[in-house]
Short mmCIF file of C-alpha atoms and ligand atoms in Angstrom, two decimals:
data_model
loop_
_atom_site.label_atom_id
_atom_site.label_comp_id
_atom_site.label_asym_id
_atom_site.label_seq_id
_atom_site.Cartn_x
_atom_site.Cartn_y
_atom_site.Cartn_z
CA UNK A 213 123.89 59.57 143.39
CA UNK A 214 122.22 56.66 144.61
CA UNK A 215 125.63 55.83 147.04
CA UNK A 216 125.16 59.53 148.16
CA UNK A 217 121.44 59.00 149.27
CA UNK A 218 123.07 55.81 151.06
CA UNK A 219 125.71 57.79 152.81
CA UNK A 220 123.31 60.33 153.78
CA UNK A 221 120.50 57.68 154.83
CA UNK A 222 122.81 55.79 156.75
CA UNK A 223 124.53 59.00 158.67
CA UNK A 224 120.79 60.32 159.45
CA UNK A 225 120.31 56.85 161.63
CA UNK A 226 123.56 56.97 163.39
CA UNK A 227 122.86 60.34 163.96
CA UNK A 228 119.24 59.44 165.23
CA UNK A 229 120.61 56.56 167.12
CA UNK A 230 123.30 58.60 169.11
CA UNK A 231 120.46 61.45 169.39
CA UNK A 232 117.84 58.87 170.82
CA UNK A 233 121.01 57.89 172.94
CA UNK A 234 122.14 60.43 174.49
CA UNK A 235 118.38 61.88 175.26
CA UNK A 236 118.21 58.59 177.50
CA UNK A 237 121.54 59.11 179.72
CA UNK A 238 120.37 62.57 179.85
CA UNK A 239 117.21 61.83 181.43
CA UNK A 240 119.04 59.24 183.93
CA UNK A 241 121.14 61.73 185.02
CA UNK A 242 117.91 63.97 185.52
CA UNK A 243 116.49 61.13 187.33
CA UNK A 244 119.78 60.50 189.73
CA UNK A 245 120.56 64.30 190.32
CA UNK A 246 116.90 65.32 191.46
CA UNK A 247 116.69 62.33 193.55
CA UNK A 248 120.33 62.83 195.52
CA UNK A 249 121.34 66.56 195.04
CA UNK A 250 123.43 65.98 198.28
CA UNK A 251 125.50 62.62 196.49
CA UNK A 252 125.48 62.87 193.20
CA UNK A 253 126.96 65.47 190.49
CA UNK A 254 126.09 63.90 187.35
CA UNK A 255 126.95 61.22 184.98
CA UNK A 256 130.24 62.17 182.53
CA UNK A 257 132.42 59.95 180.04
CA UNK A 258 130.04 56.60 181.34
CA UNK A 259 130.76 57.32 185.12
CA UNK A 260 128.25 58.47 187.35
CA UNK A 261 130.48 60.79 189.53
CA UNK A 262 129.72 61.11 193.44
CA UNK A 263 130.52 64.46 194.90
CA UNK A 264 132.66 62.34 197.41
CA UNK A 265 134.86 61.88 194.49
CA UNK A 266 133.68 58.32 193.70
CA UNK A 267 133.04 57.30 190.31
CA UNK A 268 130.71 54.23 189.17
CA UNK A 269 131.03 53.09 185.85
CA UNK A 270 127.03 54.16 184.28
CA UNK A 271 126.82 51.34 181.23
CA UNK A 272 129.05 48.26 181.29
CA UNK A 273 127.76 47.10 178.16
CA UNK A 274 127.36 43.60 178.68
CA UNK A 275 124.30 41.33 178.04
CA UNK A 276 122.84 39.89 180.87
CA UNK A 277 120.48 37.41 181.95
CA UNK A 278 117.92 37.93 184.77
CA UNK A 279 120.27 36.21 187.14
CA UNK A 280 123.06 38.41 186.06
CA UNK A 281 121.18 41.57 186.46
CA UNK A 282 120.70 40.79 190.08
CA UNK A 283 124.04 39.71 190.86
CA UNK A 284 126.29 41.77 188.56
CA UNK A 285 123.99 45.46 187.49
CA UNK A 286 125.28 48.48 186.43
CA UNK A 287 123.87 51.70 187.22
CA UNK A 288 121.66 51.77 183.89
CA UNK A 289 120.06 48.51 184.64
CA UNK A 290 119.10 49.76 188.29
CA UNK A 291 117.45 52.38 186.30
CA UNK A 292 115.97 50.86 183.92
CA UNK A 293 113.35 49.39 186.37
CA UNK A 294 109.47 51.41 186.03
CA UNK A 295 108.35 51.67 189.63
CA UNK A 296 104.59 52.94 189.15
CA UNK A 297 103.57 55.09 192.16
CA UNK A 298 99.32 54.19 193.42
CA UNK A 299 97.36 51.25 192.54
CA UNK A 300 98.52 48.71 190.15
CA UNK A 301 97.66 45.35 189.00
CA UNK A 302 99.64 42.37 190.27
CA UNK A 303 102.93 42.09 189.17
CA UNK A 304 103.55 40.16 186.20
CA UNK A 305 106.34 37.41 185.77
CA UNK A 306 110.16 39.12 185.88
CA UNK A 307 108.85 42.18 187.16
CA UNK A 308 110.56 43.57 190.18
CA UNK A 309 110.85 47.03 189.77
CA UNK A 310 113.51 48.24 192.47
CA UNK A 311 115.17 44.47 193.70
CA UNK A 312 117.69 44.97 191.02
CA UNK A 313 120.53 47.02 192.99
CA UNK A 314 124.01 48.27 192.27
CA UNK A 315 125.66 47.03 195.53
CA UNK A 316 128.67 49.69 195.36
CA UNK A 317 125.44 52.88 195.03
CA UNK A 318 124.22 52.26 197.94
CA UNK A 319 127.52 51.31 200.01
CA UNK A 320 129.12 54.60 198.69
CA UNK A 321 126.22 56.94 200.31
CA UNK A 322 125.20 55.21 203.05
CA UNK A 323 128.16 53.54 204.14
CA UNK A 324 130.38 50.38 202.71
CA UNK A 325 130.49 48.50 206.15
CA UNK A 326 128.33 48.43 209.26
CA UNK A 327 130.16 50.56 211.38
CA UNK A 328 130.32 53.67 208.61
CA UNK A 329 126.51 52.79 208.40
CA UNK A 330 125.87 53.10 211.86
CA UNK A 331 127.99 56.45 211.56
CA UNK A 332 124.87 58.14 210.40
CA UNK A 333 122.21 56.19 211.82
CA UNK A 334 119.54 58.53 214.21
CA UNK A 335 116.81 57.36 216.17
CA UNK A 336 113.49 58.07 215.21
CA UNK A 337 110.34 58.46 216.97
CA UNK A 338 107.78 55.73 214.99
CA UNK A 339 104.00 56.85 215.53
CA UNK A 340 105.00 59.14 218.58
CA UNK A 341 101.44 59.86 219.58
CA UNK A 342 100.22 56.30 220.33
CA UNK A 343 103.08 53.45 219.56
CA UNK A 344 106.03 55.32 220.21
CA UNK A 345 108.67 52.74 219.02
CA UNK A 346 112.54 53.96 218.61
CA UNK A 347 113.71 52.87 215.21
CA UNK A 348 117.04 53.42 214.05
CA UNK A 349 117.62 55.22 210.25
CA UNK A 350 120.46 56.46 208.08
CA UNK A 351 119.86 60.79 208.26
CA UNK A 352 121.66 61.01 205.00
CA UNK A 353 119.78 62.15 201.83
CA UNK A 354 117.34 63.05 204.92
CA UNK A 355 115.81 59.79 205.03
CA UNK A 356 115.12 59.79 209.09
CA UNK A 357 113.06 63.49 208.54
CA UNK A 358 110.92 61.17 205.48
CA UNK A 359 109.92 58.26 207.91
CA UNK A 360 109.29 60.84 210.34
CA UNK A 361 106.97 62.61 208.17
CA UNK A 362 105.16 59.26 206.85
CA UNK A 363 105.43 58.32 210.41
CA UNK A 364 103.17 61.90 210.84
CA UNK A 365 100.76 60.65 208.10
CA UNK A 366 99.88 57.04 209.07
CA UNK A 367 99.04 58.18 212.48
CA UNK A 368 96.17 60.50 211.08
CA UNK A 369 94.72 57.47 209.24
CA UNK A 370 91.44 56.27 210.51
CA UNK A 371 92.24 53.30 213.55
CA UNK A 372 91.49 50.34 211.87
CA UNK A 373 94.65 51.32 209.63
CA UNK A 374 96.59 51.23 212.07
CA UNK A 375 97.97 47.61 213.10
CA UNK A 376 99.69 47.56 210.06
CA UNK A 377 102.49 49.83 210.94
CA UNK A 378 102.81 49.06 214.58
CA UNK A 379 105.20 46.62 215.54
CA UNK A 380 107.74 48.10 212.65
CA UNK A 381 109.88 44.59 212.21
CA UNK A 382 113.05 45.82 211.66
CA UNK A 383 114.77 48.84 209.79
CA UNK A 384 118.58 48.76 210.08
CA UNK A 385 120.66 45.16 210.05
CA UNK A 386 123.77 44.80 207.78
CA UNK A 387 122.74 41.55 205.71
CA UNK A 388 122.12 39.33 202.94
CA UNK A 389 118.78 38.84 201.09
CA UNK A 390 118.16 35.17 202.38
CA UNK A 391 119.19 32.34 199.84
CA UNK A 392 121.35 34.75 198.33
CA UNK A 393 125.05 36.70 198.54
CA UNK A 394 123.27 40.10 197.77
CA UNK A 395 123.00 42.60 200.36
CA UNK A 396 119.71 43.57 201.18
CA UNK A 397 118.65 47.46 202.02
CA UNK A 398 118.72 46.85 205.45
CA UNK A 399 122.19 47.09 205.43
CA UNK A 400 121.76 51.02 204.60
CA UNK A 401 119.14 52.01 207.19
CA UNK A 402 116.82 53.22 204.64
CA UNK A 403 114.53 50.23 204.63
CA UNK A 404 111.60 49.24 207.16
CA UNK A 405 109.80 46.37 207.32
CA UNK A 406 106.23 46.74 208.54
CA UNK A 407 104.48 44.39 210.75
CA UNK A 408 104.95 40.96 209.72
CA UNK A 409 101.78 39.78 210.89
CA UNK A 410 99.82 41.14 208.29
CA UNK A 411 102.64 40.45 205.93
CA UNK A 412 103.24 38.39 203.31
CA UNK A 413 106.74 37.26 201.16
CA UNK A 414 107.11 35.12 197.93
CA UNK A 415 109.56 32.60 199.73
CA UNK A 416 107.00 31.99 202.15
CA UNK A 417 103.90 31.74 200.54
CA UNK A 418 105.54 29.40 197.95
CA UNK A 419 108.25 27.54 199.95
CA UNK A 420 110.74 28.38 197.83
CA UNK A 421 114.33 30.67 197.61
CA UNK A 422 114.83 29.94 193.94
CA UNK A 423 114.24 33.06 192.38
CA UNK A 424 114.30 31.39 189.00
CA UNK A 425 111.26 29.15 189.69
CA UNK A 426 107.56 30.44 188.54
CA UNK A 427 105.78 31.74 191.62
CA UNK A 428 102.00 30.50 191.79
CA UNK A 429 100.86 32.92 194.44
CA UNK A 430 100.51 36.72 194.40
CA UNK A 431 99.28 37.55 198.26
CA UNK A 432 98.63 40.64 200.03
CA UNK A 433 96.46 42.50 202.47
CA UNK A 434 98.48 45.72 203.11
CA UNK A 435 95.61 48.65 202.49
CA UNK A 436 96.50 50.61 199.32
CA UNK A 437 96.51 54.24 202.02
CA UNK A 438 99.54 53.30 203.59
CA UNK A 439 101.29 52.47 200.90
CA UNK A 440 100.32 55.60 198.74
CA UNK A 441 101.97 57.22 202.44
CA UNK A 442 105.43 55.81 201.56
CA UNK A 443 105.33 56.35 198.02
CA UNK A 444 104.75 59.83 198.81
CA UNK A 445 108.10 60.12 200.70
CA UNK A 446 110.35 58.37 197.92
CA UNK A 447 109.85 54.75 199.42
CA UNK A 448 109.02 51.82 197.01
CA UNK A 449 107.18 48.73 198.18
CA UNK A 450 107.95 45.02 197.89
CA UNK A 451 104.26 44.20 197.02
CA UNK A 452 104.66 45.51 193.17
CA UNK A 453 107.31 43.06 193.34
CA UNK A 454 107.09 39.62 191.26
CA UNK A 455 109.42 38.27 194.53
CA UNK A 456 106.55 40.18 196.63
CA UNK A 457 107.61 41.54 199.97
CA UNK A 458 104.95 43.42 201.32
CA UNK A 459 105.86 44.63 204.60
CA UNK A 460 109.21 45.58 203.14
CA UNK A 461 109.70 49.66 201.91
CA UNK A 462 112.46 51.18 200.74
CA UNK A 463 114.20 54.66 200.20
CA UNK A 464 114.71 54.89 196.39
CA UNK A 465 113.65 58.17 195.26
CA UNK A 466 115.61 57.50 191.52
CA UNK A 467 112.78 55.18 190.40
CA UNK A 468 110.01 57.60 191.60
CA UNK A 469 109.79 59.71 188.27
CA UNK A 470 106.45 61.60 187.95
ZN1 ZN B 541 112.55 44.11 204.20
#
């Protein structure tokens, strides 16, 4: 009798685990479908399957360190990442909610070298009633219509907001995040970096590229409106990074979960 209860306790927490389990790569399929309907058909047998036929494999099942994860993720641990839309305190040691990337996502929708990326790039109209700067973007997953609509929003923000988004410092160049191999989002032309005068970045402030090293200073004076603007549209921001970036937003509408 006892061995029975056993049995039976023991098959009720496998069963919970798998339960608890599967609930979670259900809900990151949720996440990735709503946020590319256009790219993405679902997540089946551990692949996350493309509707251009590509397949990425979901959990790779290996432990990783924090230099790992950013050199080597899977498609679960660019998920796993809690990107917090609005105000929110500083960011805490470790915490980079959106700089851990799945190199092969991003190069299978957008484009695996700079010429298929420039395939799709469009040129945008940035702040059309007063600054009027051509910017170049990806138009899939309709990225160019979102900075044209935050684009629409920052220029109804009261002048003094304003500086802050003229000058746009860059959106589209294939390369590496400096002192790294890793591409950055630039690559894709879904990225834009604001201007850099009111700007601030970790390697900077803290002369340092060694993203192992304990970062004394948290700096920035971007005004909480314009970010709330990009948010909005499915952009994150560097500033809730721990490696703060803060003129630096990016297209990445999976971590934006209301
Ligand atoms: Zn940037």
């Amino acid at each position: 009798m006892k061995a029975a209860l056993l049995t039976i306790h023991t098959l009720l927490l496998m069963y919970l685990a798998r339960a608890q389990n599967t609930t979670s790569i259900q809900q990151y399929e949720q996440q990735l479908k709503k946020a590319y309907p256009d790219q993405i058909s679902g997540i089946k047998d551990n692949y996350v399957i493309f509707r251009n036929g590509t397949r990425i494999i979901f959990d790779d099942g290996k432990e990783k360190t924090l230099a790992e994860l950013y050199a080597h993720p899977d498609i679960e641990d660019q998920l796993k990442a809690t990107y917090t839309k609005g105000k929110t305190p500083n960011p805490a040691e470790g915490d980079d909610p959106g700089r851990i990337r799945n190199d092969t996502f991003f190069k299978t929708m957008y484009g695996a070298t700079p010429a298929e990326v420039q395939k799709n790039l469009v040129t945008i109209t940035w702040l059309p009633k007063t600054v009027k700067q051509h910017l170049k973007v990806s138009r899939i997953n309709g990225v160019d219509k979102k900075m044209q609509a935050i684009s629409d929003e920052l220029e109804k923000l009261p002048a003094h907001l304003l500086p802050y988004v003229q000058q746009v410092a860059g959106t589209f160049t294939w390369r590496v995040i400096k002192g790294t191999d890793r591409l950055s989002t630039h690559s894709f032309g879904i990225t834009m970096d604001i201007n850099t005068r009111y700007s601030n970045y970790w390697q900077w402030d803290n002369k340092t590229t060694d993203e192992s090293k304990k970062i004394p200073n948290y700096i920035n004076r971007i005004p909480q409106e314009i970010v709330d603007i990009f948010e909005k549209h499915g952009f994150i921001w560097g500033g809730k990074w721990y490696h703060y970036d803060t003129m630096h937003f990016e297209y990445r509408p999976e971590l934006m979960v209301d």
